[in-house]
Amino acid sequence: MSNKEKILNIAVIAHVDAGKSTLVDAFLRQSDVFRDNEEVVDCIMDSNDLERERGITIYSKNCSVIHDGVKINIVDTPGHADFSSEVERIIRTVDTVILLVDASEGPMPQTRFVLSKALEIGLKPILLINKIDKKDQRAEEVVDEVYELFLELNANDEQLDFPILYGIAREGIVQYDLNTPSDSIEPLFKTILKHCDVYPDLDDDPVQMQVSALAYDEYIGRLGIGRIYKGVLKPGTQYIRCNQDGLEKKETISKIFVYKGLSRTDVKEAHSGDIVVIAGMPDISIGDTICDPEHIEPMEQIEIEEPTLSMNFHVNSSPFAGQSGKFVTSRNLKERLEKELEVNVGLRVEPTDSADCFKVSGRGELHISILIENMRREGYELAVSKPEVILHRDENGTKVEPIEEVVCLAPSEYQGTIINKLNLRKGVMQDMEEENGYVKITYLAPTRGLLGFRSEFINDTHGEGTLVRRISGYEPYKGEITQRMQGAMISTETGQAMTYALWNLQERGQLFISPQTEVYEGMIIGESAKNIDMDVNPLKNKKLTAIRSSGRDEAMLLTPPRIFSLEEALEWINDDELVEVTPDAIRIRKKGLTAQDRRNLYREKMAQNKD
């Protein structure tokens, strides 16, 4: 390998908020990727607007650094369970993983999932205990918990002999133990190079590359991202592309890019071991193998996890349709969803009986709501139905549904409320620990029951609780679960909401709008305090008379309205309601806008239930 670059691929895996993107920042800053005068933002890999706003990684991304003559490709992975299928695929392309664990939280549900996938493939992880500067850090205990986790996941002796490092990723510090101070991440670089061998030189073998991720470029079209396992890949050369269905097709690669720092660089050839981006194959898909025409060796298929949730995307049919969006027709909606399928392999789009409605299935609420939010920002208008859990039949014909592991961390005084709410949602308690005034409750509950639970949990714990969820498997159907207990306040008029009307209505429930908001008939303007829907008139104004008031009029003080985010609105609605999403507003409405429409829909539903 003397005349060829030495290559090593690593992935940073962890639970949400453990500091993955911050650690990648430290790799880049301490490898002279940036100029001295270059302005660098935090979490440089989270380049998408939504990622910056939410402070999470949504799409896995690659970069590379050179250290001691070795090119290290680094993959930053998402931590949310909704994007777990992406992490699964990425782990296949790397030589080792850095498992990041918070020094106070310890291993969390998603830590278990990503680690199990790395151990299955036979990788030998490096453990980095991050955030050791926290006041409540318990690094030694956390290391013991990680050992227990490795044993539970049937790690072999080599995997159990993992190196342990301690660090503060935000300050770019990694140290060998808690008592040996450091001022850089050099100990991590040295551990990576010592713990893991560089990729062997297989340049003379026939080409073999597997696609593990997709991207899209406006100018050169669909891109395949993956690792070259054997051989040398060259642009302008014909290769055989073997897809998951066994089809073998001759195609030519037009361009090859490799990662240098943060940028993609066009190259004339790419060598075994490297992670590359290839263009020129319009039908390329996840799991496809690129082979030498003389030696066709398809690699093992990549299984993509089944979706667990579905929503119906409707064309926006409200009276305010087309006022702020550029793309409002069913054709626009269909084209945008088809474009999303090019890169988002965890997503599924199916037509329905209506030409104006599409059934979209994904890995969770966050997975689909990220797509809706992106569409909204691009100028699309649409209406979205309540998320529905996808039920399956097992080999015995029994109806089964997805079950999630839920970990709630909250002040002890709220534990009664949390336990009561989860029991109502058909949850079963697995574990409960109390420490330093906080309680950690672990439950297994059906995904159906957890729809809408997050916002309730935040309200019940007054914002002090944290909630973590992870799909753990399938169990027999748990029966009916009660929906939202409160009814809705439905506008009977179209126009501007008046302070006088809202002031009188606020006694009857919680409002979602403020005065002067444009409303239409059938739009939901608030949550009723009772378990019935109320038809209300928010346009009613005070009657003006010629008689002068004696000054005893009450000042009309309105309680601030409840403003929904997209996820909160999707969690709040019932089966007969829709979330209207436009570039400048998120509104909630009934499927039937007039009282007569709602009565007709109710009769249809009752007739279907009888059948």
mmCIF file of C-alpha atoms in Angstrom, residues 48 50 63 110 158 165 176 248 250 270 288 359 384 396 517 519 533 547 588 596:
data_model
loop_
_atom_site.group_PDB
_atom_site.id
_atom_site.type_symbol
_atom_site.label_atom_id
_atom_site.label_comp_id
_atom_site.label_asym_id
_atom_site.label_seq_id
_atom_site.Cartn_x
_atom_site.Cartn_y
_atom_site.Cartn_z
ATOM 1 C CA ASN A 48 -29.900 21.509 6.460
ATOM 2 C CA LEU A 50 -34.378 21.996 9.637
ATOM 3 C CA CYS A 63 -16.455 14.029 5.535
ATOM 4 C CA GLN A 110 -31.339 4.111 20.720
ATOM 5 C CA GLU A 158 -12.710 -9.221 21.104
ATOM 6 C CA LEU A 165 -11.938 7.193 26.431
ATOM 7 C CA TYR A 176 -7.363 8.325 28.251
ATOM 8 C CA GLU A 248 -28.124 -7.286 -14.066
ATOM 9 C CA LYS A 250 -24.734 -2.722 -18.112
ATOM 10 C CA ALA A 270 -11.172 5.723 -6.672
ATOM 11 C CA ASP A 288 -27.266 -2.319 -5.654
ATOM 12 C CA LYS A 359 -51.147 7.307 1.422
ATOM 13 C CA VAL A 384 -52.740 15.778 6.307
ATOM 14 C CA ASN A 396 -50.540 -17.691 12.537
ATOM 15 C CA THR A 517 -56.971 35.919 12.528
ATOM 16 C CA VAL A 519 -60.974 31.920 9.893
ATOM 17 C CA ASP A 533 -67.622 19.456 19.625
ATOM 18 C CA ILE A 547 -76.110 55.289 24.815
ATOM 19 C CA ILE A 588 -56.642 22.507 11.991
ATOM 20 C CA GLN A 596 -74.388 19.020 7.255
#
